[in-house]
CSV table of C-alpha atoms in Angstrom, one decimal:
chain,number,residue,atom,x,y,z
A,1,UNK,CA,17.1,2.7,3.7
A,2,UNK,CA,16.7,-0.1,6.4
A,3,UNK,CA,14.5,0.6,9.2
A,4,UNK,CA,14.4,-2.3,11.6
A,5,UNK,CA,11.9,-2.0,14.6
A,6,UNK,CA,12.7,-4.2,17.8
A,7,UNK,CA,9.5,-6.5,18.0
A,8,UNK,CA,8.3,-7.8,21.5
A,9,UNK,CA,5.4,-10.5,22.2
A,10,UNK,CA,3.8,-9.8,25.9
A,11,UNK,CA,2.5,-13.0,26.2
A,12,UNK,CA,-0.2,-14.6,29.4
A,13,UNK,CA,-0.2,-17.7,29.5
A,14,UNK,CA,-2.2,-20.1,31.6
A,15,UNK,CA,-5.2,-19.8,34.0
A,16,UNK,CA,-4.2,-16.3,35.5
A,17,UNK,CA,-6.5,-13.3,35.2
A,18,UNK,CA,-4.4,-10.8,36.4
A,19,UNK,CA,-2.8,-8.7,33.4
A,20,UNK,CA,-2.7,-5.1,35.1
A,21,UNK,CA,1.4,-5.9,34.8
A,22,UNK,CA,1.8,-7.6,31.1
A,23,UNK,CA,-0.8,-4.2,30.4
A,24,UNK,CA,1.9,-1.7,32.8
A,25,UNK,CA,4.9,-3.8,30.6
A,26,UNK,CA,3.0,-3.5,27.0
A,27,UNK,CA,2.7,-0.3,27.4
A,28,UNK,CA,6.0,1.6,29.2
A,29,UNK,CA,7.5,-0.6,26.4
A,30,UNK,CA,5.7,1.1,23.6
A,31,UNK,CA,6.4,4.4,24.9
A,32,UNK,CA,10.6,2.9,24.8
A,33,UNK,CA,9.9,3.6,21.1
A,34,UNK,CA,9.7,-0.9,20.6
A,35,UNK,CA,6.1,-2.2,18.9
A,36,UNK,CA,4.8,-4.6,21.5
A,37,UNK,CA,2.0,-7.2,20.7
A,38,UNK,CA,-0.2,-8.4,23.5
A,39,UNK,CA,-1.9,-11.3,23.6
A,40,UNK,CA,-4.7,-11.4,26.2
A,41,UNK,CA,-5.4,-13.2,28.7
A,42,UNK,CA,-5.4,-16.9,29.0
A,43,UNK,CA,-2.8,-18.2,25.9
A,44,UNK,CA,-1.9,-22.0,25.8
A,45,UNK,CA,2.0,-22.3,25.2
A,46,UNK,CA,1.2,-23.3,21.5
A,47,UNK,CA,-0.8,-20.2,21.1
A,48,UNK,CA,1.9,-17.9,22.5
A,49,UNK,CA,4.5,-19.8,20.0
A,50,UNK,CA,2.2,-19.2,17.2
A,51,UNK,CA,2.1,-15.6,17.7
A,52,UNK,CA,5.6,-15.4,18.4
A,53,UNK,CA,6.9,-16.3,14.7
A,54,UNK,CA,3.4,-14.8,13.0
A,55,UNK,CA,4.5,-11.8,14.4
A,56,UNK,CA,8.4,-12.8,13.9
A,57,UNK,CA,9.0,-10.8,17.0
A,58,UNK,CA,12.6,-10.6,18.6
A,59,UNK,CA,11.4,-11.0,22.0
A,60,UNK,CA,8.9,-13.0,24.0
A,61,UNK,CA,8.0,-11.4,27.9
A,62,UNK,CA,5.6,-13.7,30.0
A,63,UNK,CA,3.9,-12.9,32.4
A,64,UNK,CA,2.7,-15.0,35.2
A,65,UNK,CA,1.4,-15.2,38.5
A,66,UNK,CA,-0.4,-18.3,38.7
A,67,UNK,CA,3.2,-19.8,40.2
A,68,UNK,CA,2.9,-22.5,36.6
A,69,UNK,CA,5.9,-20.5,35.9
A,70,UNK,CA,8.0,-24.3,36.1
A,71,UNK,CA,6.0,-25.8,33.8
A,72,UNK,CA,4.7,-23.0,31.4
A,73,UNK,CA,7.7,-20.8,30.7
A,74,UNK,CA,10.2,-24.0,29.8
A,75,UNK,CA,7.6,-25.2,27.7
A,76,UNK,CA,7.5,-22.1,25.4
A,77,UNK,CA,11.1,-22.1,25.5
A,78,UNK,CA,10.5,-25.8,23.8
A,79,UNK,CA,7.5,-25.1,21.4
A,80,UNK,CA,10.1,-22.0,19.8
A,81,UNK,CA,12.8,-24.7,19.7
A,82,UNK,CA,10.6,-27.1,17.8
A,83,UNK,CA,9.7,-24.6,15.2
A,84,UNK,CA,13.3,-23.5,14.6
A,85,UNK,CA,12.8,-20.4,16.7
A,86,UNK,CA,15.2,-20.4,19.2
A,87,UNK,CA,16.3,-17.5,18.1
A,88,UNK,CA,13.5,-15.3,20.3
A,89,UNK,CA,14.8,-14.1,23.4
A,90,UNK,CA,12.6,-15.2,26.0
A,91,UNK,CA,11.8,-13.4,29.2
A,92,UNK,CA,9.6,-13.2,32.2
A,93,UNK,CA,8.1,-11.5,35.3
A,94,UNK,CA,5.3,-12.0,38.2
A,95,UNK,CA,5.5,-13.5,41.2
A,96,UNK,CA,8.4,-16.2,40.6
A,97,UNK,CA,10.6,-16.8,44.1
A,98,UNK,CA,14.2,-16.3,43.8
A,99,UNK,CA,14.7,-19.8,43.8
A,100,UNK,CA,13.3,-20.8,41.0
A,101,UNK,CA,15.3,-18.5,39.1
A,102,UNK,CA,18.4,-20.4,38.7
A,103,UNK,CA,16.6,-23.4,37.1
A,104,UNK,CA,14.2,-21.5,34.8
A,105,UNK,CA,17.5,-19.6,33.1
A,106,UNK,CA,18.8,-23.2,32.8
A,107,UNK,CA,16.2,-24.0,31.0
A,108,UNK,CA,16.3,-21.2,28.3
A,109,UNK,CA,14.6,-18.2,29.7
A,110,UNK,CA,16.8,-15.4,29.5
A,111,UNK,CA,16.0,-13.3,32.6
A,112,UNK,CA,13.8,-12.8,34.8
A,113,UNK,CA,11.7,-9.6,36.7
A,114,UNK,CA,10.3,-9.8,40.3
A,115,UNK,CA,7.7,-7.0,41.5
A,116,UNK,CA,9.2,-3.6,41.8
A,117,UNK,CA,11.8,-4.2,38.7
A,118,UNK,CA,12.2,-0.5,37.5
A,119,UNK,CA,11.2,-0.4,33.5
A,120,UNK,CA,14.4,0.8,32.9
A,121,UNK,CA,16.1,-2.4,34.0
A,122,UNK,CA,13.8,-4.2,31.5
A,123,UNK,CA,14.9,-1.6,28.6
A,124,UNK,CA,18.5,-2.1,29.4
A,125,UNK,CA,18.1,-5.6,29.3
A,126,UNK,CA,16.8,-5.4,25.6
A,127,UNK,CA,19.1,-3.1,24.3
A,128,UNK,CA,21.5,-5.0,25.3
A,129,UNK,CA,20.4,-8.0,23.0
A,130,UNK,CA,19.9,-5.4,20.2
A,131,UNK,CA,22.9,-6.9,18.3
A,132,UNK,CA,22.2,-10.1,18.8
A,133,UNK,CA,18.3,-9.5,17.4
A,134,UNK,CA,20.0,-8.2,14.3
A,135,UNK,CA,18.4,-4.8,14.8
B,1,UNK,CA,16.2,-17.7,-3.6
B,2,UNK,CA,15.4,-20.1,-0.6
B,3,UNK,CA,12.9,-18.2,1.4
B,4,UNK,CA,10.6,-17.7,-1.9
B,5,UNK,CA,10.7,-21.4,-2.2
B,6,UNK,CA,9.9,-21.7,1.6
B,7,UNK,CA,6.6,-19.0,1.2
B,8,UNK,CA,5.5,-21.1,-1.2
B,9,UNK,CA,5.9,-24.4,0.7
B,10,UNK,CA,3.9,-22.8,3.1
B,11,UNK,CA,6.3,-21.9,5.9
B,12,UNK,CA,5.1,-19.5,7.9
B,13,UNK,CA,8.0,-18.6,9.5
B,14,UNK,CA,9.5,-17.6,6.2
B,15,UNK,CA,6.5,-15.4,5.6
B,16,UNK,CA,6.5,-14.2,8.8
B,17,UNK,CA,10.5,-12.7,8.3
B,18,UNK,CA,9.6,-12.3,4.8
B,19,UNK,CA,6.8,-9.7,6.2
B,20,UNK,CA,9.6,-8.0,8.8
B,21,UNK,CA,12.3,-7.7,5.5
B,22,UNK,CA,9.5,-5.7,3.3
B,23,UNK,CA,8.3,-3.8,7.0
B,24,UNK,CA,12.1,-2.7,7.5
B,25,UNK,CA,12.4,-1.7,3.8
B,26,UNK,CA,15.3,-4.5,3.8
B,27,UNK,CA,17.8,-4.7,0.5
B,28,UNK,CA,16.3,-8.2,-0.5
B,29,UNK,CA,12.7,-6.4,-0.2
B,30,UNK,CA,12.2,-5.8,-4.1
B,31,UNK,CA,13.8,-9.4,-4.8
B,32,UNK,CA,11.2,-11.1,-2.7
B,33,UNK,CA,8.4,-9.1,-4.1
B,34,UNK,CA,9.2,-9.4,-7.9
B,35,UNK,CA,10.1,-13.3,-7.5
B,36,UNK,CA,6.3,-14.0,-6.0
B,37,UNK,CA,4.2,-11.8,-8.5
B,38,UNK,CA,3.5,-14.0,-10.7
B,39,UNK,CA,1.9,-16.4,-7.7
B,40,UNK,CA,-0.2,-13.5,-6.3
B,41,UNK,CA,-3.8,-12.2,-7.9
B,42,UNK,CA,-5.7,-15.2,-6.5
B,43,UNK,CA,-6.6,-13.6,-3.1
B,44,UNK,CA,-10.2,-12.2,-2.5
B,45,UNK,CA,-8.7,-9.1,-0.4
B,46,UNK,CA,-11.2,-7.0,2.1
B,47,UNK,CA,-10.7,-4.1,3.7
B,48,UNK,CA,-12.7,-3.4,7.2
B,49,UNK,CA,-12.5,-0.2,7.9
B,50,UNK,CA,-14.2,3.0,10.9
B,51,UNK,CA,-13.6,4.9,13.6
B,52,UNK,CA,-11.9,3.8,16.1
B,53,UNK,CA,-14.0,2.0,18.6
B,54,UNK,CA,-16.7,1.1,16.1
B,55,UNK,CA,-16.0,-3.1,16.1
B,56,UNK,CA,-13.4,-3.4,13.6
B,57,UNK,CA,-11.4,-6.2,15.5
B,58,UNK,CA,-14.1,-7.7,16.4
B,59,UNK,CA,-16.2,-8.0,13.4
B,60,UNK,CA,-12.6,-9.8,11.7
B,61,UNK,CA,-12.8,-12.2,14.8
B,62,UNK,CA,-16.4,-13.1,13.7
B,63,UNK,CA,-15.6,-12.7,9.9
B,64,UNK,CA,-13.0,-15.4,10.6
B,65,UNK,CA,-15.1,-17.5,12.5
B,66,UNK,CA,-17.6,-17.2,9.7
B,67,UNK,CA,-15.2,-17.8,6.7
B,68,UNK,CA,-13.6,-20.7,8.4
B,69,UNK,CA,-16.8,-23.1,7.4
B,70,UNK,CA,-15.9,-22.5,3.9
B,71,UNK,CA,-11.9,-24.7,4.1
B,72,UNK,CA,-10.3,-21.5,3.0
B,73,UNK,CA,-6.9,-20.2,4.1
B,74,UNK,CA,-7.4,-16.4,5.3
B,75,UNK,CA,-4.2,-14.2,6.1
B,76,UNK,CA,-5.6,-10.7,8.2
B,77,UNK,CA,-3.2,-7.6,8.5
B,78,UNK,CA,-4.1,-5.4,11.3
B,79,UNK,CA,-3.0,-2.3,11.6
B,80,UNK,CA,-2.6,0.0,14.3
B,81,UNK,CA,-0.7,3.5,15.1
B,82,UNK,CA,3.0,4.0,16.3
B,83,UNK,CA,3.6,6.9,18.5
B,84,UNK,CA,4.5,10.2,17.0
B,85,UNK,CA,6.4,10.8,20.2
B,86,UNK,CA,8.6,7.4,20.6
B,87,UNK,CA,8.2,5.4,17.7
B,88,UNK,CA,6.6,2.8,19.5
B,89,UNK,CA,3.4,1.0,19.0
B,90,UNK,CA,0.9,-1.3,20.8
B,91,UNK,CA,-0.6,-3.4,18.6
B,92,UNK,CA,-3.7,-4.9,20.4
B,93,UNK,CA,-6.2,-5.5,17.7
B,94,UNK,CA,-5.0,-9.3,17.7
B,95,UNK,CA,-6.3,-10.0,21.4
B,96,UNK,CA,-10.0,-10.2,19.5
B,97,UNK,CA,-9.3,-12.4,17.0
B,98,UNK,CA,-6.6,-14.6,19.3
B,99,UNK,CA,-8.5,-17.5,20.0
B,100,UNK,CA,-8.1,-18.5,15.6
B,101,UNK,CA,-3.9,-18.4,16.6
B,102,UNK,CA,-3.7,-21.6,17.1
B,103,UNK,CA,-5.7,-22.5,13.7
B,104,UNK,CA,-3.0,-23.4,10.9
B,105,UNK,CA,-5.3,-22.0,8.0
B,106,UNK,CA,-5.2,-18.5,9.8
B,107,UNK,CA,-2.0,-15.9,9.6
B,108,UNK,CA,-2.6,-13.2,11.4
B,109,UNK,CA,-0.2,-10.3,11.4
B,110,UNK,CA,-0.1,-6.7,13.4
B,111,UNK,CA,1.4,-4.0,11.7
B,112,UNK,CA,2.2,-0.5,13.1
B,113,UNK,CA,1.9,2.7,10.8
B,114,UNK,CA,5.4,4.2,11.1
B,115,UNK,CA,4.4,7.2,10.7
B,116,UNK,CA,2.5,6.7,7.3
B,117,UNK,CA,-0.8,8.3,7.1
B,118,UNK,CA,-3.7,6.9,5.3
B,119,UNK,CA,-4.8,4.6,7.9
B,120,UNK,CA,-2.3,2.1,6.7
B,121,UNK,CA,1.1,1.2,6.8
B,122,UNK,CA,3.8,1.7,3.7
B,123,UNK,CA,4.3,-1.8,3.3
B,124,UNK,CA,1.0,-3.0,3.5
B,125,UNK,CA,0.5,-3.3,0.1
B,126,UNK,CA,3.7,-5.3,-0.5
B,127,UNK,CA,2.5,-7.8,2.6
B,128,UNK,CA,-1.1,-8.8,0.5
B,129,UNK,CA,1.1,-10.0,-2.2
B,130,UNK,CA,3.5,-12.2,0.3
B,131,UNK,CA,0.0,-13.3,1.7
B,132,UNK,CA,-1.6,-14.1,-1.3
B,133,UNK,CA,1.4,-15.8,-3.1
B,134,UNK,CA,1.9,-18.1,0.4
B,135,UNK,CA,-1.4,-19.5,-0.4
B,136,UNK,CA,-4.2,-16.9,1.2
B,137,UNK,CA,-7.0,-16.9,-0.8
B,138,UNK,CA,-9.4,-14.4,1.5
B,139,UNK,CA,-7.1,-11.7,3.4
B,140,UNK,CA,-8.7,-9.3,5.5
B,141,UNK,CA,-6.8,-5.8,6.0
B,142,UNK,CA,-8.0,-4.1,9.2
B,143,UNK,CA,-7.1,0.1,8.9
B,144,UNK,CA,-6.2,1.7,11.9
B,145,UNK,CA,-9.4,3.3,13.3
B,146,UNK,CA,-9.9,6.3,10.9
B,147,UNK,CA,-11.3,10.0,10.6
B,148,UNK,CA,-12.1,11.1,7.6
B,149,UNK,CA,-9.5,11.0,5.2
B,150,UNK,CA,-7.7,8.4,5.8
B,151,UNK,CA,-8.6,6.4,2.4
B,152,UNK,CA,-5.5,4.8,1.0
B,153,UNK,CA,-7.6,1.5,2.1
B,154,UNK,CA,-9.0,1.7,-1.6
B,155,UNK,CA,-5.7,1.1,-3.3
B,156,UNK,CA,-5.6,-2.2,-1.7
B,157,UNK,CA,-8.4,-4.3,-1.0
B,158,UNK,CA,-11.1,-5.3,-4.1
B,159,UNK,CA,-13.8,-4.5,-1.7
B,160,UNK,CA,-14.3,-2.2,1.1
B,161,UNK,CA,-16.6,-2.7,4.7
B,162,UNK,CA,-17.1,0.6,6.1
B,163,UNK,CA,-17.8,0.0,9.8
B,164,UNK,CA,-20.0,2.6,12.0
B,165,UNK,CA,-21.9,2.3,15.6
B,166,UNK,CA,-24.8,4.5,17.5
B,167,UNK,CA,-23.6,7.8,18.5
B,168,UNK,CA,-21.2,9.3,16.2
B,169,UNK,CA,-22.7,12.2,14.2
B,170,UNK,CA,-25.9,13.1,12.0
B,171,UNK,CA,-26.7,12.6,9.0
B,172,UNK,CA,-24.6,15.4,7.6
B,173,UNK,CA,-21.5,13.7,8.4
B,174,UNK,CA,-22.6,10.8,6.6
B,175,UNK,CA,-23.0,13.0,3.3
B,176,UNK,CA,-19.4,14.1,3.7
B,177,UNK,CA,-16.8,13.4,1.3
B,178,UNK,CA,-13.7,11.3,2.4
B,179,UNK,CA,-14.4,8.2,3.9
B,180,UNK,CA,-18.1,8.0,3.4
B,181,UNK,CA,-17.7,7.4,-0.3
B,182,UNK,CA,-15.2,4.7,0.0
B,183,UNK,CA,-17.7,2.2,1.7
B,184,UNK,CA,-19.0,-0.5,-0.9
B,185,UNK,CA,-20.6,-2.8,2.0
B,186,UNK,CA,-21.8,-0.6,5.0
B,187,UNK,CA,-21.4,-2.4,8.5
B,188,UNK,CA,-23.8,-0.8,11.7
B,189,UNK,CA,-22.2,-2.3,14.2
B,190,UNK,CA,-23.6,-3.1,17.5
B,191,UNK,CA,-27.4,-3.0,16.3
B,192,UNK,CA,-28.3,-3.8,20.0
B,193,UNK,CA,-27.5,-0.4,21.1
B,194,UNK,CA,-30.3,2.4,21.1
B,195,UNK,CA,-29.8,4.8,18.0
B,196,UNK,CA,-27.9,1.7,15.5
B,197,UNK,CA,-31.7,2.0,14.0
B,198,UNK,CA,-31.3,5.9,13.8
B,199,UNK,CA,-28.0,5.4,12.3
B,200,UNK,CA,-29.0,2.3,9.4
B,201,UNK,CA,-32.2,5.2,8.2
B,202,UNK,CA,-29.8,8.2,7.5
B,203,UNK,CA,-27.6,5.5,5.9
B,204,UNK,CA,-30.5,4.8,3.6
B,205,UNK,CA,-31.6,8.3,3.6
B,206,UNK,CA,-27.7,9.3,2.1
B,207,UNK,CA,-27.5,6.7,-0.6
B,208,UNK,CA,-30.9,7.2,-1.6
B,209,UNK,CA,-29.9,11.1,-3.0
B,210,UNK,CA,-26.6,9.3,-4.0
B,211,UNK,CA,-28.0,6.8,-5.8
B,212,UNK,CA,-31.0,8.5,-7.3
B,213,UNK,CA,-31.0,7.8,-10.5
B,214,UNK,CA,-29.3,4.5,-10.3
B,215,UNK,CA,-31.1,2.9,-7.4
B,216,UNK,CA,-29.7,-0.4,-8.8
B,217,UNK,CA,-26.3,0.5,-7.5
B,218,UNK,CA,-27.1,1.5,-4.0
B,219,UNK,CA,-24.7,-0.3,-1.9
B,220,UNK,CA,-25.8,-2.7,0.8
B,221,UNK,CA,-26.2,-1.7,4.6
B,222,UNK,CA,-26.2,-4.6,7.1
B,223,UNK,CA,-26.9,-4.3,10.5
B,224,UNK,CA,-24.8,-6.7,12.8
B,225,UNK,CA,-23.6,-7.4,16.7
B,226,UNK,CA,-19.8,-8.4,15.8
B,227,UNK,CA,-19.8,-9.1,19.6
B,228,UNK,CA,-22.8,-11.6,19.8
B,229,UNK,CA,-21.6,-13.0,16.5
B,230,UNK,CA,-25.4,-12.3,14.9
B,231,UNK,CA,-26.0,-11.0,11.3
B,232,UNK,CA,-22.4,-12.0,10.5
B,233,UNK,CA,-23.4,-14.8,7.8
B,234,UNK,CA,-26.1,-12.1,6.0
B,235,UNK,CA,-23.1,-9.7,5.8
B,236,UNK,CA,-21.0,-12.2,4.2
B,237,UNK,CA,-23.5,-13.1,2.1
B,238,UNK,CA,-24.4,-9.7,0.4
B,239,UNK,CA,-20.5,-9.3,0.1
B,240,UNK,CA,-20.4,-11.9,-2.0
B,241,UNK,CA,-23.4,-10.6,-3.7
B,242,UNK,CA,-22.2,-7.0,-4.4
B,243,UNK,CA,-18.6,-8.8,-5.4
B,244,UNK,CA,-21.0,-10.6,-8.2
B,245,UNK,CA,-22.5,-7.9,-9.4
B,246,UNK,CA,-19.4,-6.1,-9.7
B,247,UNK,CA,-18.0,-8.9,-12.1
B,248,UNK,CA,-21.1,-9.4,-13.9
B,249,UNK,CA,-20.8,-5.2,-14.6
B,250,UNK,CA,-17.3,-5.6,-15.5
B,251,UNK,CA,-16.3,-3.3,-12.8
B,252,UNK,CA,-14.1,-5.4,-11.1
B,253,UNK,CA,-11.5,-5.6,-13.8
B,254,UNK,CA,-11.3,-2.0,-13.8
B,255,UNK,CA,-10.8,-1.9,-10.1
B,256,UNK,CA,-8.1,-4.2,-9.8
B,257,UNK,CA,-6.6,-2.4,-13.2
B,258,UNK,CA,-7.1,1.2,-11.4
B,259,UNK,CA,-5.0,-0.5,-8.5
B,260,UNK,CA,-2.5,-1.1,-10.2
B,261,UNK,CA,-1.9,2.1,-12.0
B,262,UNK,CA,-2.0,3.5,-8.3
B,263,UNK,CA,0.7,1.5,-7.3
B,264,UNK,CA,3.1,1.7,-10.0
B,265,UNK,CA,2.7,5.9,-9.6
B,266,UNK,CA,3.6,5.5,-5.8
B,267,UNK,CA,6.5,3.1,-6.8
B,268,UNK,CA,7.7,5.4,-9.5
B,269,UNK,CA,7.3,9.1,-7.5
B,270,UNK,CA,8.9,7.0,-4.3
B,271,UNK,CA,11.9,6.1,-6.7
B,272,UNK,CA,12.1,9.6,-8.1
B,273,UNK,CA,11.9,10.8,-4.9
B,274,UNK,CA,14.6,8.8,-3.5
B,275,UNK,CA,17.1,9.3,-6.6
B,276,UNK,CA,16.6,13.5,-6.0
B,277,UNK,CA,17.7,12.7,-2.4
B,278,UNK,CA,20.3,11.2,-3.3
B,279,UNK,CA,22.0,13.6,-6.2
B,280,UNK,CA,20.6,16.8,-5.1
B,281,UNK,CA,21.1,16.0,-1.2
B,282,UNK,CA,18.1,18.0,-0.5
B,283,UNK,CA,18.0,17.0,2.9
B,284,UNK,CA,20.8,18.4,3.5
B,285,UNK,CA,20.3,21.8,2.3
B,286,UNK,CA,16.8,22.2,3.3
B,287,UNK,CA,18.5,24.2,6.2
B,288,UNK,CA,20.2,26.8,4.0
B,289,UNK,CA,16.7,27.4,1.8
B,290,UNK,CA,15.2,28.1,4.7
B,291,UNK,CA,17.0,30.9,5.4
B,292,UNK,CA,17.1,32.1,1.6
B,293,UNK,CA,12.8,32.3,2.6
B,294,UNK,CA,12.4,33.6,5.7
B,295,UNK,CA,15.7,36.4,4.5
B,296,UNK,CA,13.4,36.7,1.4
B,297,UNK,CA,16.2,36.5,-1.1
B,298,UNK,CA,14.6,33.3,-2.8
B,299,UNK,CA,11.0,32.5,-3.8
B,300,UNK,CA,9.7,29.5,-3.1
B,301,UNK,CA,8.5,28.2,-6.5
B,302,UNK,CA,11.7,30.1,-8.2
B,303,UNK,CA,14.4,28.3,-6.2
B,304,UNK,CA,12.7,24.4,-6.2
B,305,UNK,CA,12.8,25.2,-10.3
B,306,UNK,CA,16.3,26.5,-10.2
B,307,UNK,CA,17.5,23.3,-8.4
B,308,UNK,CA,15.7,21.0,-10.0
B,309,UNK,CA,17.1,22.5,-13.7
B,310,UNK,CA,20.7,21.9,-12.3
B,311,UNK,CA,20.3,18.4,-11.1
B,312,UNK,CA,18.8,17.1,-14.6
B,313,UNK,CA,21.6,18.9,-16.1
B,314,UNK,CA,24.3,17.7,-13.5
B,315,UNK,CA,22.9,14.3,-13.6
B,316,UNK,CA,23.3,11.3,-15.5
B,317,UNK,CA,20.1,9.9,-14.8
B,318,UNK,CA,17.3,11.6,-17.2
């Protein structure tokens, strides 16, 4: 008998020390019945990647509020491409202005969460890539 | 097929799914498994294991660090609990040892428990051997942090590092059976704190009576600060040590044989187990035995002998 868990990598990356909402995200996501892996505080893109397909997780939630979200979330979106992992889902949240988010999903992330984003929007969201994550 | 080829290039994506398919219990699980065997029994595998909160995480972080000098390639499985409530699981012991992710000679690997107890997950077994057949030659298995009985640790690893810190019981505790007898190298943790002293002497004072008349065979107890990386090499060190003397008694033969005599049972009873699911559908009628025992028209021992009688004789199988 199968039994295929839905895998999630909360990830921080850059020079931000705030992780009171990757911690809220990690763990409202756990109790959603997923197993979420957190990185700490202060990953490299490379670092995040690496963890990403060690893990071989279905899902990849950054979390930034540092405003290096232009730089830092496309290049993760990259790194997975270069290691033939395009296949993880990635997301984000923190302080990212509206109108950034146009150009950030053109660049590969899938969606994005602003403050206040009930969980439940962010559980919808993943159980509505369920199929597509195989699981 | 392919991704057996790919585990053994090295690919650590492969191993990586490769991990998930065996987690998930997937139909290609047994294939993988049998197709690397003959590549695996190479790996040194450890087992850290103590209560939660004792430096488990930590101490692998600084075993890594450690191990590193020596150009090996070290795989660590950490374990940690899902929810009995939502399935769910935080794995966090990686955030310790995170700064080694980015090191291509390290795989490191979280695994939740899935409701398995033991203080390991059902598929950690089958994940050493992915490990060692990819090429790890030291993995480290962290347990999820344990109580007392949580022990199935010693069906896996070749050598066991019980970990324990200042302020978590007397001396009686530490003559408990459980998991006080499945420590070969004994880790105090956090020897800067008052009472690790206190806790290193009723160590002593416990293997001493244990190992009265073999003194010889008393196992080590090293005092270490996983957190300010000191007394990390000396641990290492008498690991290796004990491991030596182990193979020069020719115990370690008969560990790795008692090992696998442990796992084939737990292969065969799981098999068994399944097939009865399957032709006596006992999931199913659990419901309507329950009533036979509460109504008190069935015994308990009388009725599992009756319907175990009619499946051999219905089935095919036996």
């Amino acid at each position: 008998m199968s039994d295929k868990k839905i895998r999630i990598l909360i990830g921080k990356p850059g020079l931000d020390g705030h992780d009171r909402g990757a911690k809220y995200i990690a763990r409202a996501l756990k109790d959603a019945g997923y197993e979420v892996i957190y990185t700490g505080l202060r990953q490299t893109p490379q670092s995040i990647v690496n963890t990403a397909i060690q893990e071989d997780v279905d899902f990849v939630g950054l979390s930034l509020l540092s405003g290096a979200h232009n730089s830092l979330f496309p290049k993760i979106v990259e790194l997975l491409k270069e290691n033939d992992a395009e296949d993880i889902i990635v997301f984000g949240g923190g302080v990212i202005p509206e109108d950034d988010i146009p150009n950030l999903k053109k660049q590969g992330v899938e969606e994005i969460f602003t403050p206040g984003t009930p969980i439940k929007d962010v559980v919808d969201f993943i159980e509505s890539k369920r199929e597509k994550v195989g699981k | 097929m392919d991704i057996e080829n790919k585990i053994l290039e090295g690919s650590p994506r492969h191993l990586a799914r490769a991990i998930s398919m065996v987690e998930n219990n997937s139909p290609q699980k047994e294939e993988i498994i049998d197709a690397l065997y003959p590549k695996t029994g190479n790996a040194l595998i450890i087992g850290v294991t103590g209560s939660p909160g004792s430096g488990k995480s930590t101490l692998v972080d600084k075993i890594l660090k450690n191990e590193l000098k020596k150009d090996q390639k070290i795989g660590v499985i950490a374990v940690d609990p899902s929810s009995p409530f939502s399935g769910g699981a935080l794995l966090g012991d990686r955030i310790r040892m995170q700064k080694h992710s980015g090191n291509p000679n390290i795989f490191i690997r979280s695994m939740a428990s899935r409701g398995h107890l033991g203080g390991i997950s059902a598929a950690t077994s089958d994940v050493t051997k992915l490990l060692d057949a990819a090429g790890y030659n030291l993995i480290i298995i962290e347990t999820i942090g344990v109580g007392q009985t949580e022990v199935e640790i010693i069906e896996l690893a070749d050598i066991i590092l019980l970990t324990m810190a200042p302020g978590m019981g007397d001396d009686i505790q530490a003559m408990k059976a459980g998991i006080m007898e499945i420590g070969d190298v004994f880790v105090v943790n956090k020897k800067d704190k008052d009472g690790a002293d206190k806790v290193k002497k009723e160590l002593d004072y416990v293997l001493d009576i244990k190992y009265h008349d073999n003194p010889e065979n008393k196992n080590p107890i090293k005092m270490v600060s996983a957190l300010n990386n000191e007394g990390i090499e000396e641990l290492m060190n008498s690991v290796y040590n004990y491991i030596n003397k182990l193979k020069k008694q020719g115990k370690w033969e008969d560990k790795r044989k008692t090992k696998i005599k442990k796992e084939l049972k737990k292969i065969f009873s799981k098999k068994i187990h399944e097939l009865m699911d399957i032709h006596i559908n006992y999931t199913e009628k659990l419901d309507d035995w329950v009533k036979l025992l509460m109504n008190k028209e069935e015994k308990p021992y009388s009725l599992i002998n009756k319907e175990l009688k009619s499946f051999i004789k219905e089935s095919e199988i036996l």
